[in-house]
Coordinates of C-alpha atoms in Angstrom, one line a residue:
M229 CA 18.2 115.0 -2.5
L230 CA 14.6 113.9 -0.8
R231 CA 14.1 114.6 -4.1
L232 CA 15.9 111.7 -6.7
Q233 CA 15.5 109.5 -3.7
W234 CA 11.5 109.4 -4.0
L235 CA 12.3 109.2 -7.6
S236 CA 15.0 106.8 -7.6
S237 CA 11.9 104.8 -5.9
S238 CA 9.4 105.0 -8.4
L239 CA 11.1 103.9 -11.5
V240 CA 12.7 101.1 -9.2
P241 CA 10.2 99.9 -7.2
S242 CA 12.3 96.6 -5.5
F243 CA 15.3 99.3 -4.8
N244 CA 16.5 99.6 -1.6
S245 CA 15.2 103.4 -0.8
E246 CA 18.2 103.9 1.5
L247 CA 20.8 105.0 -0.8
S248 CA 24.5 105.7 0.6
P249 CA 25.6 109.0 0.4
E250 CA 28.0 108.5 -2.1
T251 CA 24.9 107.5 -4.8
V252 CA 23.4 110.4 -3.7
S253 CA 26.1 113.0 -4.4
N254 CA 26.3 111.1 -7.6
C255 CA 23.1 111.1 -8.8
R256 CA 23.2 115.5 -7.6
L257 CA 25.9 116.0 -10.1
G258 CA 25.9 113.5 -12.6
S259 CA 22.7 112.9 -15.4
L260 CA 19.8 110.1 -15.4
N261 CA 21.7 108.1 -17.3
S262 CA 24.6 108.5 -15.7
F263 CA 22.3 107.5 -12.7
R264 CA 20.9 103.8 -14.5
P265 CA 24.7 102.4 -14.2
L266 CA 24.5 103.2 -9.8
L267 CA 21.2 101.6 -10.0
T268 CA 21.6 98.5 -11.2
L269 CA 24.9 97.9 -8.9
T270 CA 22.3 98.6 -6.4
T271 CA 19.7 96.4 -6.5
T272 CA 21.7 92.9 -5.7
R273 CA 21.2 94.8 -2.5
K274 CA 18.4 93.1 0.0
P275 CA 15.3 95.0 -0.1
S276 CA 15.0 97.4 3.1
P277 CA 11.7 96.3 4.7
K278 CA 11.8 99.8 5.3
C279 CA 9.9 99.7 1.7
Q280 CA 6.2 100.2 1.7
Y281 CA 3.8 99.8 -0.6
S282 CA 1.1 102.9 -1.0
W283 CA -2.9 102.2 1.2
N284 CA -4.5 104.3 -1.2
T285 CA -3.2 102.5 -3.8
Q286 CA -3.8 98.8 -1.7
Q287 CA -7.0 100.8 -1.2
Q288 CA -8.1 101.1 -4.6
Q289 CA -7.0 98.0 -5.6
Q290 CA -8.8 95.7 -3.6
Q291 CA -12.1 98.1 -3.8
S292 CA -11.4 97.4 -7.7
A293 CA -11.3 93.7 -7.1
F294 CA -14.5 93.1 -6.3
E295 CA -17.0 95.2 -8.4
P296 CA -18.9 93.4 -10.0
G297 CA -17.1 93.0 -13.6
S298 CA -13.6 93.6 -12.2
Q299 CA -10.7 91.6 -13.2
T300 CA -10.6 89.6 -10.8
D301 CA -14.6 88.5 -10.8
S302 CA -14.2 87.7 -14.1
F303 CA -11.4 85.4 -12.4
A304 CA -13.5 83.9 -10.0
S305 CA -16.6 82.5 -12.7
Q306 CA -13.9 81.4 -14.9
T307 CA -12.9 79.5 -11.2
R308 CA -16.2 77.5 -10.7
A309 CA -16.4 77.3 -14.2
G310 CA -13.3 75.6 -14.3
A311 CA -14.9 73.7 -11.4
A312 CA -17.5 72.9 -12.9
A313 CA -16.0 71.2 -15.6
A314 CA -13.6 69.0 -13.0
L315 CA -16.0 67.2 -12.6
P316 CA -17.5 63.7 -13.7
P317 CA -20.0 64.2 -16.6
R318 CA -23.8 62.2 -16.6
F319 CA -25.0 60.0 -18.9
F320 CA -28.7 59.5 -19.0
V321 CA -29.2 56.3 -21.8
G322 CA -31.4 54.3 -21.9
H323 CA -33.6 52.4 -24.9
S324 CA -37.2 52.1 -26.1
I325 CA -39.3 50.1 -27.6
Y326 CA -43.1 50.9 -28.9
K327 CA -46.2 49.1 -29.9
G328 CA -49.5 49.5 -30.1
K329 CA -50.6 49.1 -27.4
A330 CA -47.7 49.8 -24.8
A331 CA -44.2 51.2 -24.5
L332 CA -41.3 50.1 -22.4
A333 CA -38.9 52.0 -21.5
V334 CA -35.1 49.9 -20.4
E335 CA -32.7 52.3 -18.2
P336 CA -29.7 50.9 -17.1
R337 CA -28.8 52.1 -12.9
P338 CA -26.0 52.9 -11.2
P339 CA -24.1 50.8 -8.2
E340 CA -23.4 51.8 -4.8
F341 CA -20.5 52.5 -3.6
T342 CA -18.5 53.5 0.4
P343 CA -16.2 54.7 1.8
L344 CA -13.8 53.3 3.5
D345 CA -11.6 54.2 6.0
S346 CA -8.4 53.5 3.8
G347 CA -9.8 55.5 1.1
A348 CA -10.8 52.5 -0.5
F349 CA -14.6 52.3 -1.7
K350 CA -16.5 49.0 -1.6
I351 CA -20.0 48.3 -3.5
S352 CA -23.0 48.5 -0.7
R353 CA -25.4 48.0 -3.3
E354 CA -25.8 46.8 -6.7
G355 CA -26.5 48.0 -9.5
F356 CA -30.6 47.4 -11.3
V357 CA -32.4 47.9 -14.4
L358 CA -35.5 49.4 -14.9
L359 CA -38.4 48.8 -17.1
Q360 CA -40.5 51.0 -16.9
F361 CA -44.6 49.8 -19.1
A362 CA -46.7 53.1 -20.4
P363 CA -50.1 51.8 -21.5
A364 CA -51.0 53.9 -24.7
A365 CA -53.4 56.8 -24.9
G366 CA -54.1 57.0 -28.2
I367 CA -51.8 56.5 -32.1
R368 CA -48.3 56.5 -31.3
Q369 CA -49.5 58.3 -27.6
Y370 CA -48.7 56.7 -24.3
D371 CA -50.0 57.9 -20.5
W372 CA -46.7 58.3 -19.0
S373 CA -48.2 59.5 -15.7
R374 CA -50.3 55.5 -15.6
K375 CA -46.4 54.1 -16.4
Q376 CA -45.7 51.2 -14.3
V377 CA -42.0 50.1 -13.2
F378 CA -39.6 46.8 -12.3
S379 CA -36.3 46.4 -11.1
L380 CA -34.0 44.1 -12.5
S381 CA -31.9 42.7 -10.1
V382 CA -28.8 41.5 -11.5
T383 CA -29.5 37.6 -11.5
E384 CA -33.4 38.2 -13.3
L385 CA -30.7 39.6 -15.9
G386 CA -28.8 36.7 -15.8
S387 CA -32.6 34.7 -16.2
L388 CA -33.6 36.9 -19.3
V389 CA -30.4 36.3 -20.8
A390 CA -30.0 32.8 -21.0
L391 CA -34.0 32.3 -21.8
G392 CA -34.4 30.0 -25.4
P393 CA -36.8 31.0 -27.9
R394 CA -39.4 28.4 -26.5
E395 CA -39.2 28.7 -22.8
S396 CA -40.4 31.5 -19.9
C397 CA -39.8 33.2 -17.0
E398 CA -41.5 35.1 -14.4
F399 CA -40.4 37.2 -11.7
F400 CA -42.4 37.8 -8.8
H401 CA -41.4 41.9 -6.3
D402 CA -42.9 42.9 -3.2
P403 CA -41.5 46.5 -2.6
Y404 CA -42.5 46.1 1.2
K405 CA -41.3 42.6 2.0
G406 CA -40.3 42.6 5.3
K407 CA -42.0 44.9 6.8
S408 CA -45.5 46.3 8.2
D409 CA -46.6 47.0 4.6
E410 CA -45.9 43.5 3.5
G411 CA -48.0 41.9 1.2
K412 CA -50.1 44.5 0.0
V413 CA -48.6 45.5 -3.2
R414 CA -46.6 43.0 -5.7
K415 CA -45.9 42.8 -9.4
I416 CA -46.0 40.2 -11.3
L417 CA -42.8 40.1 -14.6
K418 CA -43.2 37.2 -17.0
V419 CA -41.4 36.5 -19.8
E420 CA -43.3 34.2 -22.5
P421 CA -42.6 33.3 -26.0
L422 CA -45.3 34.6 -28.6
P423 CA -46.9 31.6 -30.0
D424 CA -44.9 32.0 -33.9
G425 CA -41.8 32.1 -31.8
S426 CA -40.8 35.3 -33.7
G427 CA -40.2 36.9 -29.9
H428 CA -41.8 36.9 -26.3
F429 CA -44.5 39.0 -24.9
F430 CA -43.8 40.8 -21.6
N431 CA -46.1 41.4 -19.3
L432 CA -46.4 43.3 -16.0
S433 CA -48.9 42.7 -13.4
V434 CA -49.5 45.4 -10.4
Q435 CA -51.6 45.3 -7.8
N436 CA -51.1 47.8 -4.9
K437 CA -53.9 47.9 -2.2
L438 CA -52.4 50.4 -0.9
I439 CA -53.9 53.1 -4.0
N440 CA -55.6 51.0 -5.4
V441 CA -54.7 50.1 -8.3
D442 CA -55.2 46.6 -10.3
E443 CA -53.6 47.0 -14.1
S444 CA -51.8 45.1 -16.2
I445 CA -49.5 46.1 -19.0
Y446 CA -48.5 43.7 -21.7
I447 CA -46.1 43.9 -24.2
P448 CA -44.8 41.4 -27.3
I449 CA -41.1 42.1 -28.6
T450 CA -39.4 40.5 -31.2
K451 CA -36.7 38.5 -31.7
A452 CA -34.4 41.3 -32.7
E453 CA -35.6 43.6 -29.7
Y454 CA -35.3 40.9 -27.9
T455 CA -31.1 40.7 -29.4
V456 CA -31.3 44.3 -29.2
L457 CA -31.8 43.5 -25.0
V458 CA -30.1 40.3 -24.7
E459 CA -27.2 42.0 -25.6
A460 CA -27.2 44.6 -23.9
F461 CA -28.3 43.0 -20.7
K462 CA -24.6 41.6 -21.5
F463 CA -22.7 44.1 -22.4
I464 CA -24.1 46.5 -18.2
L465 CA -23.5 42.9 -16.0
P466 CA -20.3 44.1 -15.1
H467 CA -21.2 47.2 -15.0
L468 CA -24.2 46.8 -13.2
M469 CA -21.7 44.3 -10.1
G470 CA -19.0 47.3 -10.0
W471 CA -16.5 44.7 -11.2
H472 CA -14.8 47.7 -14.2
T473 CA -13.4 49.5 -11.4
I474 CA -10.7 47.3 -10.2
A475 CA -9.4 47.4 -13.7
N476 CA -8.2 50.7 -12.7
T477 CA -6.7 48.6 -10.2
I478 CA -5.1 45.5 -12.5
T479 CA -3.1 47.5 -14.3
R480 CA -1.0 48.4 -10.9
P481 CA -0.5 45.2 -10.1
E482 CA 1.1 47.3 -6.4
D483 CA -1.5 48.7 -5.3
S484 CA -3.9 45.5 -5.6
S485 CA -1.4 43.5 -3.9
R486 CA -1.1 46.5 -0.6
V487 CA -4.7 46.5 -0.6
N488 CA -5.4 42.8 -0.3
N489 CA -2.8 42.5 1.8
A490 CA -4.0 44.7 4.6
N491 CA -7.5 42.9 4.0
P492 CA -7.6 40.5 6.7
R493 CA -11.0 38.4 4.9
Y494 CA -8.7 38.5 1.4
G495 CA -8.2 34.7 0.7
G496 CA -6.2 34.1 -3.1
D497 CA -2.5 33.7 -1.3
F498 CA -4.3 31.1 0.5
E499 CA -6.2 29.2 -2.2
W500 CA -3.5 29.4 -4.3
N501 CA 0.1 29.0 -2.2
R502 CA -1.1 25.0 -1.1

């Protein structure tokens, strides 16, 4: 009778191992086919808390789960790969112009945001466009180890966008302004029209007293090349200001209203309700 009881629990793991005397008697006297209906009828009973799982089997599964190359190890690797794939992809873009005496590389840099206690984000630093000037080291060769950089703010980009074919502008940067090394590094970027009106000169002068560098790099930019730069500047300006992030809020008026009402400095309602 005990052997039949072990057989029934092995056939149906979720079956209650405590069989009634009538069931055991029927199992002993009847065939296996007559035993199956009884199993079906008794599976509706609540499983007994005395049902135990083999410790040896459990220990073997735990050991195999952490063995290299096991199914669980493979699943963990897939999970990590899936988490990495779930991260937003990063893209590095830019535009370069190569001339006989210098090369110019233009790259946008995104704005920075600070998280708020409400769960929202506030822009902490606007983006910019990085200009990198590299002098020529030979025919179609450029020495990027001697490159000089200049960061254009959104306002300076606006000046270049509005620049006429016969107009010029000049920007001055001191990276250490307001610090102890103020005045030791001076950067001046001049954008002037070419004599024949076919484009502009970009001339970057750098005086760095900290490392004894005094260099001037200039590169002519044709009208077509300048048009490409201007169109790129127009496109990227709202993104550098972080304004593209508000698009999701505009599509959900209820969220926008809740944020505006929660912000004590928001004065839009007062402006339109006068």
